[in-house]
Amino acid sequence: MSEQKTGFVWHELYMWHNTDGHTLFLPSGIALEPYRHVENPDAKRRVKNLLDASGLSAQLKSIVPRKASFEDLTRAHTSKHVTDVKVKNEQGARDAGNLAPLGQGSYEIACLSAGGLLTALDAIKSGDIKNAYALVRPPGHHAEADLSMGFCIFNNGAVAARYAQSVLGYKKIAIIDWDVHHGNGTQAIFWDDPSVLTVSLHQDRCFPPDSGYIQDNGGGAGAGFNLNVPLPPGSGRGAYLSALERVALPAIERFKPDLIFVACGYDAGAFDPMARQMLSSDTFGEMTALVKGTASRLCEGRMLLYHEGGYHAETVPYFALRVIEELADIRTNIEDPFLMAAEALGGQDLQPHQTAMIDQATINIDAIGT
Ligand SMILES: [Zn+2]
């Protein structure tokens, strides 16, 4: 077991998904000066660069992704959605719908993004690696079965969960989503499915604007198997660790998954332009260690982390470095130069109004596994 490395998925084409023609997240135009889309390659490319510069990527098991097939994608998406995206892309549409930009080749790259997770799962299943980090792009967690949304074309994590079940034989999957935005797509896809536990920690009503409430717990056979922890803006280390320790991890302990996924966004980071939370690299590392401890107790350490949002190109690389160091049990000699600035922000400790929100979320745990 000790010989097993952490797998690392990367492909240059992930950086070629072209979101130009937008400013922040809207199409540029006569009243909006052209600038950059916030979901551009910079933050993710700089993650790869720091992993290389630190020497960490050389100590990981490199995984070359394959493209998800139509069959792979339609385990989580309707065939209409997959076909629509392909046709729109061929016709030169700039958007797949609901603020999900398309550039030339984006359909193919989105297939490669989802496929990166599948390739990582193959390596976990075969025993080649103990766990994996997929540095993929475009992200996935807002995409629903029949629609793209919020920079996401296909729901990479959902496609991977279905593949893990249908092809690799894993029965129960737990997905923790700590991207700062609500994992609405993952929630919707597994809404009535008790075999996939979805837990989203997000900033209360950040995006989508009317989504991610505590009382949204799944329906039908899946009732009780979707948890939301909408944290107030201004949440830091104390709130996030409490949400994990009091809601997400106890829920997963009860669920007893065969595999744990983390939809690993970094936009709850202290300097992110798209949200108002305050996490530091060390907190991302602590969160990873907690989930890893749970995974080692419940499912022999089988974990797949995949990159979602995170838009502050200067700091995101240090967050990802800490997460992957923790995952791989390797510390590089790189210190996060922004750590002190993030930790010094007021309100990093758990605040009473955050506790009140987390208290409410804990009442939904009891239904799991009973
Ligand atoms: Zn996000």
CSV table of C-alpha atoms and ligand atoms in Angstrom, one decimal:
chain,number,residue,atom,x,y,z
A,1,MET,CA,0.0,0.0,0.0
A,2,SER,CA,2.8,2.4,0.9
A,3,GLU,CA,4.0,2.1,-2.7
A,4,GLN,CA,0.9,3.6,-4.0
A,5,LYS,CA,1.1,7.2,-5.1
A,6,THR,CA,-1.5,9.9,-5.5
A,7,GLY,CA,-2.7,10.1,-9.1
A,8,PHE,CA,-2.7,13.5,-10.9
A,9,VAL,CA,-4.8,14.2,-13.9
A,10,TRP,CA,-3.8,17.0,-16.2
A,11,HIS,CA,-4.0,17.8,-19.9
A,12,GLU,CA,-2.8,20.9,-21.8
A,13,LEU,CA,-6.1,21.0,-23.7
A,14,TYR,CA,-7.9,21.9,-20.4
A,15,MET,CA,-6.2,25.3,-20.7
A,16,TRP,CA,-7.4,25.7,-24.3
A,17,HIS,CA,-11.1,25.9,-23.4
A,18,ASN,CA,-11.6,29.4,-24.6
A,19,THR,CA,-13.9,31.7,-22.7
A,20,ASP,CA,-12.9,35.0,-24.4
A,21,GLY,CA,-15.6,37.5,-25.4
A,22,HIS,CA,-16.8,37.9,-21.8
A,23,THR,CA,-16.1,40.3,-19.0
A,24,LEU,CA,-16.2,38.7,-15.5
A,25,PHE,CA,-19.1,36.3,-16.4
A,26,LEU,CA,-21.2,38.3,-19.0
A,27,PRO,CA,-20.8,38.7,-22.7
A,28,SER,CA,-18.8,41.8,-23.5
A,29,GLY,CA,-20.6,44.4,-25.6
A,30,ILE,CA,-21.3,48.0,-26.4
A,31,ALA,CA,-22.0,48.7,-22.7
A,32,LEU,CA,-19.5,46.3,-21.2
A,33,GLU,CA,-15.9,46.8,-22.2
A,34,PRO,CA,-14.2,43.6,-23.3
A,35,TYR,CA,-12.0,42.2,-20.6
A,36,ARG,CA,-11.6,38.6,-19.4
A,37,HIS,CA,-13.9,35.9,-18.3
A,38,VAL,CA,-13.3,35.1,-14.6
A,39,GLU,CA,-13.1,31.3,-15.6
A,40,ASN,CA,-10.0,31.6,-17.7
A,41,PRO,CA,-7.0,29.4,-17.7
A,42,ASP,CA,-4.8,31.5,-15.3
A,43,ALA,CA,-5.6,30.1,-11.9
A,44,LYS,CA,-5.5,26.4,-13.0
A,45,ARG,CA,-2.4,26.8,-15.1
A,46,ARG,CA,-0.7,28.5,-12.2
A,47,VAL,CA,-1.7,25.5,-10.0
A,48,LYS,CA,0.1,23.2,-12.5
A,49,ASN,CA,3.1,25.5,-12.6
A,50,LEU,CA,3.4,25.6,-8.8
A,51,LEU,CA,3.1,21.9,-8.6
A,52,ASP,CA,5.9,21.6,-11.1
A,53,ALA,CA,8.1,24.3,-9.5
A,54,SER,CA,7.7,22.8,-6.0
A,55,GLY,CA,8.7,19.3,-7.2
A,56,LEU,CA,5.4,17.8,-6.1
A,57,SER,CA,4.1,16.8,-9.5
A,58,ALA,CA,7.2,14.7,-10.1
A,59,GLN,CA,6.2,12.7,-7.0
A,60,LEU,CA,2.7,12.0,-8.2
A,61,LYS,CA,1.5,9.3,-10.6
A,62,SER,CA,0.7,11.2,-13.8
A,63,ILE,CA,-2.5,10.2,-15.4
A,64,VAL,CA,-3.3,11.0,-19.0
A,65,PRO,CA,-7.0,11.5,-19.4
A,66,ARG,CA,-9.2,10.0,-22.0
A,67,LYS,CA,-12.4,11.6,-23.4
A,68,ALA,CA,-15.7,10.6,-21.8
A,69,SER,CA,-17.8,8.8,-24.5
A,70,PHE,CA,-21.4,9.6,-25.3
A,71,GLU,CA,-22.3,6.6,-23.3
A,72,ASP,CA,-20.3,7.8,-20.3
A,73,LEU,CA,-21.9,11.3,-20.4
A,74,THR,CA,-25.4,10.0,-20.8
A,75,ARG,CA,-25.3,8.1,-17.6
A,76,ALA,CA,-25.6,11.5,-15.9
A,77,HIS,CA,-27.0,13.7,-18.7
A,78,THR,CA,-29.8,13.4,-21.2
A,79,SER,CA,-28.7,12.5,-24.7
A,80,LYS,CA,-30.5,15.7,-25.8
A,81,HIS,CA,-28.2,17.8,-23.7
A,82,VAL,CA,-25.0,16.1,-24.9
A,83,THR,CA,-26.1,16.4,-28.5
A,84,ASP,CA,-27.2,20.0,-28.1
A,85,VAL,CA,-23.8,21.0,-26.7
A,86,LYS,CA,-22.0,19.3,-29.6
A,87,VAL,CA,-24.2,20.9,-32.2
A,88,LYS,CA,-24.1,24.4,-30.6
A,89,ASN,CA,-20.3,24.1,-30.4
A,90,GLU,CA,-20.1,23.0,-34.1
A,91,GLN,CA,-22.3,26.0,-35.1
A,92,GLY,CA,-20.1,28.4,-33.3
A,93,ALA,CA,-22.4,29.3,-30.4
A,94,ARG,CA,-20.6,31.3,-27.7
A,95,ASP,CA,-22.6,29.7,-24.8
A,96,ALA,CA,-24.0,26.3,-24.1
A,97,GLY,CA,-26.7,28.0,-22.0
A,98,ASN,CA,-27.0,29.6,-18.5
A,99,LEU,CA,-23.6,31.3,-18.5
A,100,ALA,CA,-21.6,28.3,-19.7
A,101,PRO,CA,-19.2,29.7,-22.3
A,102,LEU,CA,-18.1,27.8,-25.4
A,103,GLY,CA,-15.0,28.3,-27.5
A,104,GLN,CA,-13.8,26.3,-30.5
A,105,GLY,CA,-13.3,22.7,-29.4
A,106,SER,CA,-15.0,23.2,-26.0
A,107,TYR,CA,-17.2,20.2,-26.5
A,108,GLU,CA,-14.2,17.9,-27.0
A,109,ILE,CA,-12.4,19.5,-24.1
A,110,ALA,CA,-15.4,19.1,-21.8
A,111,CYS,CA,-15.4,15.4,-22.8
A,112,LEU,CA,-11.8,15.3,-21.8
A,113,SER,CA,-12.5,17.1,-18.5
A,114,ALA,CA,-15.2,14.5,-17.5
A,115,GLY,CA,-13.0,11.8,-18.9
A,116,GLY,CA,-10.1,12.8,-16.6
A,117,LEU,CA,-12.1,11.7,-13.6
A,118,LEU,CA,-13.0,8.4,-15.3
A,119,THR,CA,-9.3,7.7,-16.0
A,120,ALA,CA,-8.5,8.5,-12.4
A,121,LEU,CA,-11.1,6.1,-11.2
A,122,ASP,CA,-9.8,3.3,-13.4
A,123,ALA,CA,-6.4,3.8,-11.7
A,124,ILE,CA,-7.9,3.7,-8.2
A,125,LYS,CA,-9.9,0.6,-9.1
A,126,SER,CA,-6.8,-1.2,-10.5
A,127,GLY,CA,-4.8,-0.4,-7.4
A,128,ASP,CA,-2.3,1.7,-9.3
A,129,ILE,CA,-2.9,4.7,-7.0
A,130,LYS,CA,-4.4,5.2,-3.6
A,131,ASN,CA,-6.3,8.5,-4.4
A,132,ALA,CA,-6.3,11.1,-7.1
A,133,TYR,CA,-6.5,14.8,-7.9
A,134,ALA,CA,-8.0,15.8,-11.2
A,135,LEU,CA,-6.9,19.3,-12.3
A,136,VAL,CA,-9.6,19.5,-15.0
A,137,ARG,CA,-11.3,22.3,-16.8
A,138,PRO,CA,-14.1,23.2,-17.6
A,139,PRO,CA,-15.6,22.6,-14.1
A,140,GLY,CA,-18.8,20.6,-13.6
A,141,HIS,CA,-20.9,20.9,-10.5
A,142,HIS,CA,-23.6,23.4,-11.8
A,143,ALA,CA,-24.4,21.3,-14.8
A,144,GLU,CA,-27.7,19.4,-14.5
A,145,ALA,CA,-28.9,16.4,-16.4
A,146,ASP,CA,-30.4,18.5,-19.2
A,147,LEU,CA,-28.6,21.8,-19.0
A,148,SER,CA,-25.2,23.5,-18.7
A,149,MET,CA,-24.9,26.3,-16.2
A,150,GLY,CA,-22.4,28.6,-14.5
A,151,PHE,CA,-19.2,27.8,-16.5
A,152,CYS,CA,-20.1,24.1,-16.4
A,153,ILE,CA,-20.9,22.1,-19.5
A,154,PHE,CA,-21.0,18.5,-18.2
A,155,ASN,CA,-21.2,17.5,-14.6
A,156,ASN,CA,-17.8,15.8,-14.3
A,157,GLY,CA,-18.4,14.5,-10.8
A,158,ALA,CA,-21.8,13.1,-11.6
A,159,VAL,CA,-20.5,11.4,-14.8
A,160,ALA,CA,-17.7,9.9,-12.7
A,161,ALA,CA,-20.1,8.7,-9.9
A,162,ARG,CA,-22.3,6.9,-12.5
A,163,TYR,CA,-19.2,5.4,-14.1
A,164,ALA,CA,-17.9,4.2,-10.7
A,165,GLN,CA,-21.2,2.4,-10.1
A,166,SER,CA,-22.0,1.1,-13.6
A,167,VAL,CA,-18.6,0.1,-14.9
A,168,LEU,CA,-16.4,-0.3,-11.9
A,169,GLY,CA,-18.9,-1.9,-9.5
A,170,TYR,CA,-18.7,0.6,-6.6
A,171,LYS,CA,-22.1,0.8,-4.9
A,172,LYS,CA,-22.3,3.9,-2.8
A,173,ILE,CA,-20.6,7.2,-3.5
A,174,ALA,CA,-20.4,10.2,-1.2
A,175,ILE,CA,-19.7,13.6,-2.8
A,176,ILE,CA,-18.6,16.5,-0.6
A,177,ASP,CA,-18.7,19.8,-2.5
A,178,TRP,CA,-16.8,22.6,-0.9
A,179,ASP,CA,-16.8,24.9,-3.9
A,180,VAL,CA,-18.2,28.2,-2.5
A,181,HIS,CA,-21.2,27.9,-4.8
A,182,HIS,CA,-24.0,25.4,-4.4
A,183,GLY,CA,-23.5,22.1,-6.1
A,184,ASN,CA,-27.0,22.4,-7.7
A,185,GLY,CA,-26.3,20.2,-10.6
A,186,THR,CA,-25.0,17.3,-8.5
A,187,GLN,CA,-28.0,17.7,-6.2
A,188,ALA,CA,-30.4,17.6,-9.1
A,189,ILE,CA,-28.9,14.6,-10.8
A,190,PHE,CA,-28.9,12.5,-7.6
A,191,TRP,CA,-32.1,14.0,-6.1
A,192,ASP,CA,-34.0,10.7,-5.9
A,193,ASP,CA,-31.1,8.4,-5.7
A,194,PRO,CA,-30.1,6.9,-2.3
A,195,SER,CA,-26.9,5.4,-3.6
A,196,VAL,CA,-25.1,8.8,-3.9
A,197,LEU,CA,-24.9,11.0,-0.9
A,198,THR,CA,-24.4,14.6,-1.9
A,199,VAL,CA,-23.2,17.2,0.7
A,200,SER,CA,-22.7,20.8,-0.4
A,201,LEU,CA,-21.0,23.4,1.8
A,202,HIS,CA,-21.5,26.8,0.1
A,203,GLN,CA,-22.0,30.4,0.7
A,204,ASP,CA,-25.7,31.1,1.3
A,205,ARG,CA,-27.4,32.0,-2.0
A,206,CYS,CA,-24.3,33.0,-3.8
A,207,PHE,CA,-24.9,31.0,-7.0
A,208,PRO,CA,-27.3,29.8,-8.2
A,209,PRO,CA,-29.2,32.7,-6.4
A,210,ASP,CA,-32.2,30.7,-5.2
A,211,SER,CA,-30.6,27.4,-4.4
A,212,GLY,CA,-29.0,25.3,-1.7
A,213,TYR,CA,-31.3,25.4,1.2
A,214,ILE,CA,-31.0,23.3,4.3
A,215,GLN,CA,-34.5,21.8,3.8
A,216,ASP,CA,-33.6,20.6,0.2
A,217,ASN,CA,-32.8,17.0,1.2
A,218,GLY,CA,-33.6,14.9,-1.9
A,219,GLY,CA,-36.9,13.2,-2.8
A,220,GLY,CA,-38.5,9.9,-3.5
A,221,ALA,CA,-36.1,7.0,-2.7
A,222,GLY,CA,-33.3,9.6,-2.3
A,223,ALA,CA,-35.1,11.5,0.4
A,224,GLY,CA,-32.6,12.4,3.1
A,225,PHE,CA,-29.5,11.7,0.9
A,226,ASN,CA,-28.8,15.3,-0.1
A,227,LEU,CA,-27.5,17.8,2.5
A,228,ASN,CA,-26.9,21.5,2.2
A,229,VAL,CA,-24.9,23.7,4.6
A,230,PRO,CA,-25.4,27.3,3.4
A,231,LEU,CA,-22.8,29.2,5.3
A,232,PRO,CA,-23.2,32.9,5.8
A,233,PRO,CA,-20.9,35.3,3.9
A,234,GLY,CA,-17.7,36.0,6.0
A,235,SER,CA,-17.3,32.3,7.0
A,236,GLY,CA,-13.7,31.3,7.7
A,237,ARG,CA,-11.8,28.4,9.2
A,238,GLY,CA,-14.0,27.9,12.2
A,239,ALA,CA,-17.2,27.7,10.2
A,240,TYR,CA,-15.9,25.4,7.5
A,241,LEU,CA,-14.3,23.0,9.9
A,242,SER,CA,-17.4,22.9,12.1
A,243,ALA,CA,-19.6,22.3,9.0
A,244,LEU,CA,-17.4,19.4,8.0
A,245,GLU,CA,-17.0,17.9,11.5
A,246,ARG,CA,-20.7,18.3,12.6
A,247,VAL,CA,-22.5,17.7,9.3
A,248,ALA,CA,-20.6,16.4,6.3
A,249,LEU,CA,-18.4,13.8,8.0
A,250,PRO,CA,-21.0,12.4,10.4
A,251,ALA,CA,-23.3,12.0,7.4
A,252,ILE,CA,-20.7,10.2,5.5
A,253,GLU,CA,-19.9,8.0,8.5
A,254,ARG,CA,-23.5,6.9,8.6
A,255,PHE,CA,-23.7,6.5,4.8
A,256,LYS,CA,-20.6,4.2,4.7
A,257,PRO,CA,-19.6,4.9,1.1
A,258,ASP,CA,-17.4,2.7,-1.1
A,259,LEU,CA,-15.8,5.8,-2.6
A,260,ILE,CA,-15.5,9.5,-1.5
A,261,PHE,CA,-15.4,12.4,-4.0
A,262,VAL,CA,-14.6,16.0,-3.3
A,263,ALA,CA,-15.8,18.7,-5.7
A,264,CYS,CA,-12.8,20.8,-4.8
A,265,GLY,CA,-13.4,24.4,-5.6
A,266,TYR,CA,-11.2,27.1,-4.1
A,267,ASP,CA,-13.5,30.1,-4.4
A,268,ALA,CA,-14.2,30.0,-0.7
A,269,GLY,CA,-10.6,31.3,-0.5
A,270,ALA,CA,-10.0,34.6,1.2
A,271,PHE,CA,-9.3,36.7,-1.9
A,272,ASP,CA,-11.7,35.2,-4.4
A,273,PRO,CA,-13.5,37.7,-6.6
A,274,MET,CA,-16.7,35.6,-6.9
A,275,ALA,CA,-17.6,35.1,-3.2
A,276,ARG,CA,-17.1,36.4,0.3
A,277,GLN,CA,-15.5,33.6,2.3
A,278,MET,CA,-12.1,33.6,4.0
A,279,LEU,CA,-10.3,30.3,3.7
A,280,SER,CA,-6.6,30.0,3.8
A,281,SER,CA,-4.3,27.3,2.3
A,282,ASP,CA,-3.9,25.7,5.7
A,283,THR,CA,-7.7,25.5,6.2
A,284,PHE,CA,-8.0,23.8,2.8
A,285,GLY,CA,-5.2,21.4,4.0
A,286,GLU,CA,-7.0,20.7,7.2
A,287,MET,CA,-10.3,20.0,5.4
A,288,THR,CA,-8.5,17.6,3.1
A,289,ALA,CA,-6.9,15.8,6.1
A,290,LEU,CA,-10.3,15.4,7.8
A,291,VAL,CA,-11.9,13.9,4.7
A,292,LYS,CA,-8.9,11.7,4.2
A,293,GLY,CA,-9.2,10.4,7.7
A,294,THR,CA,-12.8,9.5,7.1
A,295,ALA,CA,-11.9,7.8,3.8
A,296,SER,CA,-9.2,5.7,5.4
A,297,ARG,CA,-11.7,4.5,8.0
A,298,LEU,CA,-14.6,3.8,5.7
A,299,CYS,CA,-13.3,2.9,2.2
A,300,GLU,CA,-9.6,2.1,2.4
A,301,GLY,CA,-8.7,5.7,1.5
A,302,ARG,CA,-10.4,5.7,-1.9
A,303,MET,CA,-10.8,9.4,-2.7
A,304,LEU,CA,-11.1,11.4,-5.9
A,305,LEU,CA,-10.7,15.2,-5.7
A,306,TYR,CA,-11.6,17.2,-8.8
A,307,HIS,CA,-11.0,20.8,-9.4
A,308,GLU,CA,-14.1,23.1,-9.7
A,309,GLY,CA,-14.1,26.9,-9.2
A,310,GLY,CA,-11.5,29.2,-7.7
A,311,TYR,CA,-10.7,32.4,-9.5
A,312,HIS,CA,-8.0,34.3,-7.7
A,313,ALA,CA,-5.0,33.3,-9.8
A,314,GLU,CA,-2.4,34.5,-7.3
A,315,THR,CA,-3.6,32.4,-4.3
A,316,VAL,CA,-5.4,29.4,-5.7
A,317,PRO,CA,-2.1,27.6,-6.5
A,318,TYR,CA,-1.1,27.6,-2.8
A,319,PHE,CA,-4.5,26.2,-1.8
A,320,ALA,CA,-4.2,23.4,-4.3
A,321,LEU,CA,-0.6,22.7,-3.3
A,322,ARG,CA,-1.7,22.2,0.3
A,323,VAL,CA,-4.6,20.0,-0.7
A,324,ILE,CA,-2.5,17.8,-2.8
A,325,GLU,CA,0.4,17.7,-0.3
A,326,GLU,CA,-2.1,16.4,2.2
A,327,LEU,CA,-3.6,13.9,-0.2
A,328,ALA,CA,-0.1,12.6,-1.1
A,329,ASP,CA,1.4,12.8,2.4
A,330,ILE,CA,4.3,14.8,1.0
A,331,ARG,CA,5.3,18.3,2.2
A,332,THR,CA,7.2,20.4,-0.2
A,333,ASN,CA,9.4,23.3,1.1
A,334,ILE,CA,7.0,25.9,-0.4
A,335,GLU,CA,5.3,28.1,2.2
A,336,ASP,CA,2.2,30.0,1.2
A,337,PRO,CA,3.3,33.7,1.0
A,338,PHE,CA,-0.4,34.8,1.5
A,339,LEU,CA,-1.1,32.6,4.5
A,340,MET,CA,-0.6,35.3,7.1
A,341,ALA,CA,-2.8,37.8,5.2
A,342,ALA,CA,-5.6,35.3,5.1
A,343,GLU,CA,-5.3,34.1,8.7
A,344,ALA,CA,-5.2,37.7,10.0
A,345,LEU,CA,-8.7,38.4,8.7
A,346,GLY,CA,-11.2,39.1,11.5
A,347,GLY,CA,-13.9,36.4,12.1
A,348,GLN,CA,-11.8,33.3,11.2
A,349,ASP,CA,-13.1,31.7,14.4
A,350,LEU,CA,-16.6,30.2,14.5
A,351,GLN,CA,-19.2,32.9,15.0
A,352,PRO,CA,-22.6,32.5,16.8
A,353,HIS,CA,-24.7,33.1,13.7
A,354,GLN,CA,-22.6,30.5,11.8
A,355,THR,CA,-23.2,28.0,14.6
A,356,ALA,CA,-26.9,28.7,14.4
A,357,MET,CA,-26.9,27.8,10.7
A,358,ILE,CA,-24.8,24.7,11.2
A,359,ASP,CA,-27.1,23.6,14.1
A,360,GLN,CA,-30.0,23.6,11.7
A,361,ALA,CA,-28.1,21.5,9.1
A,362,THR,CA,-27.3,18.8,11.7
A,363,ILE,CA,-30.9,17.8,12.1
A,364,ASN,CA,-30.9,16.2,8.7
A,365,ILE,CA,-28.1,13.7,9.5
A,366,ASP,CA,-30.3,11.3,11.5
A,367,ALA,CA,-32.2,10.1,8.4
A,368,ILE,CA,-29.1,8.7,6.7
A,369,GLY,CA,-28.4,5.0,7.1
A,370,THR,CA,-31.4,4.2,9.2
B,1,ZN,ZN,-17.7,28.1,-7.5
